[in-house]
Amino acid sequence: MAGKFDAIFYELCRPPAQVLVSMLFHLRAYNQEQLPESGGALLLSNHQSYMDPLLIGVAVRRRLTFMAREPLFRNPLFSALIRALGAFPVRQGAPDKSSIRQAILLLKSGRFVVLFPEGTRSWDGSVQPIRGGFQLLVRRANVPVIPVALAGAFEAWPRTRRLPRPGHVRVRFGRAIPPQELGHLSDDDAALRVRTEIVSLLDSLQRLP
């Protein structure tokens, strides 16, 4: 029953979120047609601001699930809100078997799962080194990885500001990388491959007028 309520709540929140993001940040999305219409996939994005999950959620037509840092769930009211919108907690600095199992189950069931593999928001807007732990999800769930790049979110809400300001934000989705292209790589090599894809997408966004 809770899952059905969460799905309804997610769809009810989508229209006002689209209006808000359009008015404040003039969000434009590119290459949405490359996203699979069905089946599970792991979306790996750069992390520029607190609002990154909202921006990606608005840009993707399918319902998303987010792997988020455990501290975000310590406030009961905020925790209830983001859980209803598809987020679940991941402990950092230690293996989190329950979260890994949950992510694998969601991916195998055909869901899109979003992860920010830099681990934290960028200090300068550039793509920081990313962690290769996502390889475990790719191997166990046998799903493609979709690189995602956000541009402009850092300027709108850098981590040094308490509140966002209006701006222009762009998001671009890359080609889905089949699990066969990543599964044989080491965690470090897979992380480098995905980071290279995200940097290339970000560069293409930054060259836009």
Short mmCIF file of C-alpha atoms in Angstrom, two decimals:
data_model
loop_
_atom_site.label_atom_id
_atom_site.label_comp_id
_atom_site.label_asym_id
_atom_site.label_seq_id
_atom_site.Cartn_x
_atom_site.Cartn_y
_atom_site.Cartn_z
CA MET A 1 0.00 0.00 0.00
CA ALA A 2 2.85 2.38 0.90
CA GLY A 3 4.47 1.76 -2.47
CA LYS A 4 1.25 2.64 -4.29
CA PHE A 5 0.84 5.81 -2.22
CA ASP A 6 4.46 6.83 -2.92
CA ALA A 7 3.93 6.38 -6.67
CA ILE A 8 0.80 8.56 -6.58
CA PHE A 9 2.54 11.18 -4.44
CA TYR A 10 5.51 11.25 -6.83
CA GLU A 11 3.25 11.90 -9.81
CA LEU A 12 1.26 14.56 -7.94
CA CYS A 13 4.47 16.41 -7.10
CA ARG A 14 5.76 16.33 -10.67
CA PRO A 15 3.62 19.16 -12.23
CA PRO A 16 4.33 21.81 -9.54
CA ALA A 17 8.00 20.80 -9.53
CA GLN A 18 8.15 21.24 -13.31
CA VAL A 19 6.60 24.71 -13.03
CA LEU A 20 8.96 25.74 -10.21
CA VAL A 21 12.09 24.52 -11.98
CA SER A 22 11.02 26.07 -15.27
CA MET A 23 10.35 29.47 -13.72
CA LEU A 24 13.37 29.70 -11.44
CA PHE A 25 16.05 27.82 -13.36
CA HIS A 26 14.85 27.70 -16.99
CA LEU A 27 15.72 24.00 -17.03
CA ARG A 28 16.44 22.43 -20.41
CA ALA A 29 17.11 18.74 -20.92
CA TYR A 30 18.93 17.07 -23.79
CA ASN A 31 19.01 13.50 -25.15
CA GLN A 32 16.00 12.33 -23.15
CA GLU A 33 15.09 10.14 -26.12
CA GLN A 34 18.16 8.02 -25.35
CA LEU A 35 16.73 6.88 -22.03
CA PRO A 36 15.31 3.33 -22.10
CA GLU A 37 11.52 3.27 -21.95
CA SER A 38 11.55 0.13 -19.81
CA GLY A 39 13.96 -1.93 -17.75
CA GLY A 40 16.33 -1.00 -14.97
CA ALA A 41 19.28 1.35 -15.33
CA LEU A 42 21.77 3.06 -13.03
CA LEU A 43 21.97 6.82 -13.65
CA LEU A 44 25.30 8.30 -12.52
CA SER A 45 25.41 12.10 -12.32
CA ASN A 46 27.78 14.83 -11.30
CA HIS A 47 26.72 16.61 -8.11
CA GLN A 48 26.60 20.41 -8.11
CA SER A 49 23.84 21.37 -5.66
CA TYR A 50 21.17 20.27 -3.20
CA MET A 51 18.55 20.51 -5.94
CA ASP A 52 20.21 18.02 -8.31
CA PRO A 53 17.72 15.20 -7.53
CA LEU A 54 14.83 17.57 -8.23
CA LEU A 55 16.35 18.69 -11.54
CA ILE A 56 16.97 15.16 -12.78
CA GLY A 57 13.56 14.02 -11.53
CA VAL A 58 11.84 16.74 -13.54
CA ALA A 59 13.89 15.97 -16.66
CA VAL A 60 13.13 12.22 -16.65
CA ARG A 61 9.62 11.07 -17.48
CA ARG A 62 9.96 7.77 -15.62
CA ARG A 63 9.79 7.56 -11.84
CA LEU A 64 13.22 7.65 -10.21
CA THR A 65 14.72 6.25 -7.04
CA PHE A 66 17.67 8.02 -5.39
CA MET A 67 20.48 6.69 -3.26
CA ALA A 68 21.10 9.49 -0.74
CA ARG A 69 23.49 10.10 2.15
CA GLU A 70 22.22 8.83 5.49
CA PRO A 71 22.51 12.23 7.30
CA LEU A 72 19.72 13.59 5.07
CA PHE A 73 17.29 11.21 6.80
CA ARG A 74 17.93 12.32 10.38
CA ASN A 75 15.14 14.89 10.36
CA PRO A 76 11.90 12.84 10.62
CA LEU A 77 9.76 15.18 8.51
CA PHE A 78 12.34 15.63 5.74
CA SER A 79 13.06 11.90 5.83
CA ALA A 80 9.38 11.08 5.31
CA LEU A 81 9.20 13.52 2.38
CA ILE A 82 12.24 12.28 0.48
CA ARG A 83 11.37 8.63 1.14
CA ALA A 84 7.94 9.26 -0.38
CA LEU A 85 9.72 10.79 -3.37
CA GLY A 86 11.86 7.70 -3.88
CA ALA A 87 15.03 8.23 -1.85
CA PHE A 88 16.61 5.69 0.46
CA PRO A 89 19.64 6.12 2.74
CA VAL A 90 23.19 4.92 2.17
CA ARG A 91 25.83 5.00 4.90
CA GLN A 92 29.13 6.48 3.76
CA GLY A 93 32.55 5.27 4.81
CA ALA A 94 31.43 1.69 5.47
CA PRO A 95 29.79 -1.13 3.50
CA ASP A 96 26.00 -0.81 3.61
CA LYS A 97 24.65 -4.23 2.69
CA SER A 98 20.98 -3.39 3.19
CA SER A 99 21.13 -0.37 0.85
CA ILE A 100 23.06 -2.36 -1.74
CA ARG A 101 20.46 -5.13 -1.62
CA GLN A 102 17.66 -2.58 -1.97
CA ALA A 103 19.31 -0.94 -4.98
CA ILE A 104 19.88 -4.30 -6.67
CA LEU A 105 16.26 -5.34 -6.11
CA LEU A 106 15.00 -2.04 -7.55
CA LEU A 107 17.26 -2.31 -10.60
CA LYS A 108 16.27 -5.91 -11.24
CA SER A 109 12.59 -4.94 -10.96
CA GLY A 110 13.07 -2.47 -13.82
CA ARG A 111 13.50 0.80 -11.95
CA PHE A 112 15.81 3.75 -12.64
CA VAL A 113 18.17 4.29 -9.70
CA VAL A 114 20.11 7.57 -9.44
CA LEU A 115 23.48 7.79 -7.71
CA PHE A 116 25.91 10.71 -7.31
CA PRO A 117 29.22 8.82 -7.31
CA GLU A 118 31.34 11.84 -6.34
CA GLY A 119 29.87 11.29 -2.88
CA THR A 120 29.34 14.97 -2.13
CA ARG A 121 28.58 18.27 -3.86
CA SER A 122 31.36 19.86 -5.89
CA TRP A 123 33.20 22.81 -4.35
CA ASP A 124 33.83 24.51 -7.70
CA GLY A 125 31.33 23.05 -10.16
CA SER A 126 33.82 20.68 -11.79
CA VAL A 127 33.47 16.89 -11.76
CA GLN A 128 35.39 15.49 -8.80
CA PRO A 129 36.94 11.99 -8.74
CA ILE A 130 34.17 9.41 -8.55
CA ARG A 131 33.97 6.21 -6.58
CA GLY A 132 33.82 2.86 -8.31
CA GLY A 133 31.50 1.14 -5.84
CA PHE A 134 28.68 1.32 -8.37
CA GLN A 135 30.34 -1.59 -10.18
CA LEU A 136 28.86 -3.99 -7.64
CA LEU A 137 25.36 -2.85 -8.61
CA VAL A 138 26.15 -3.16 -12.33
CA ARG A 139 27.47 -6.71 -11.93
CA ARG A 140 24.75 -7.97 -9.59
CA ALA A 141 21.78 -6.36 -11.35
CA ASN A 142 23.21 -6.63 -14.89
CA VAL A 143 21.89 -3.21 -15.92
CA PRO A 144 23.33 -0.42 -18.08
CA VAL A 145 24.88 2.74 -16.70
CA ILE A 146 23.61 6.08 -18.00
CA PRO A 147 26.00 9.03 -17.47
CA VAL A 148 24.26 12.31 -16.62
CA ALA A 149 25.69 15.84 -16.52
CA LEU A 150 24.24 18.93 -14.87
CA ALA A 151 25.45 22.43 -15.72
CA GLY A 152 24.38 25.67 -14.07
CA ALA A 153 23.17 24.11 -10.83
CA PHE A 154 26.42 25.09 -9.11
CA GLU A 155 26.00 28.72 -10.10
CA ALA A 156 22.36 28.66 -8.93
CA TRP A 157 23.07 27.02 -5.59
CA PRO A 158 26.73 26.48 -4.66
CA ARG A 159 27.36 24.75 -1.37
CA THR A 160 28.57 28.05 0.12
CA ARG A 161 25.05 29.61 -0.20
CA ARG A 162 22.19 28.94 2.19
CA LEU A 163 19.50 29.43 -0.46
CA PRO A 164 19.36 29.09 -4.26
CA ARG A 165 19.13 31.98 -6.71
CA PRO A 166 17.50 32.04 -10.17
CA GLY A 167 19.67 30.80 -13.01
CA HIS A 168 19.87 28.68 -16.15
CA VAL A 169 20.34 24.94 -15.65
CA ARG A 170 20.94 22.27 -18.27
CA VAL A 171 20.97 18.48 -18.00
CA ARG A 172 22.24 16.06 -20.64
CA PHE A 173 21.91 12.28 -20.69
CA GLY A 174 24.62 10.18 -22.25
CA ARG A 175 24.50 6.93 -24.17
CA ALA A 176 23.63 3.93 -22.03
CA ILE A 177 26.78 1.89 -21.33
CA PRO A 178 25.89 -1.83 -21.46
CA PRO A 179 26.92 -3.85 -18.40
CA GLN A 180 29.17 -5.97 -20.63
CA GLU A 181 31.36 -2.91 -21.28
CA LEU A 182 31.90 -2.28 -17.57
CA GLY A 183 31.61 -5.64 -15.87
CA HIS A 184 35.12 -6.80 -16.74
CA LEU A 185 36.77 -3.54 -15.61
CA SER A 186 38.20 -2.89 -12.18
CA ASP A 187 36.33 -0.46 -9.95
CA ASP A 188 38.93 2.24 -10.63
CA ASP A 189 38.87 1.74 -14.40
CA ALA A 190 35.06 1.75 -14.47
CA ALA A 191 35.02 4.95 -12.40
CA LEU A 192 37.46 6.59 -14.82
CA ARG A 193 35.38 5.50 -17.82
CA VAL A 194 32.17 6.93 -16.37
CA ARG A 195 33.84 10.14 -15.17
CA THR A 196 35.23 10.70 -18.67
CA GLU A 197 31.71 10.37 -20.09
CA ILE A 198 30.25 12.81 -17.54
CA VAL A 199 33.03 15.36 -18.14
CA SER A 200 32.43 15.17 -21.89
CA LEU A 201 28.68 15.75 -21.40
CA LEU A 202 29.37 18.66 -19.06
CA ASP A 203 31.80 20.24 -21.54
CA SER A 204 29.16 20.03 -24.28
CA LEU A 205 26.63 21.79 -22.02
CA GLN A 206 29.07 24.53 -21.09
CA ARG A 207 29.68 25.30 -24.77
CA LEU A 208 25.99 26.04 -25.33
CA PRO A 209 24.98 29.70 -25.59
#
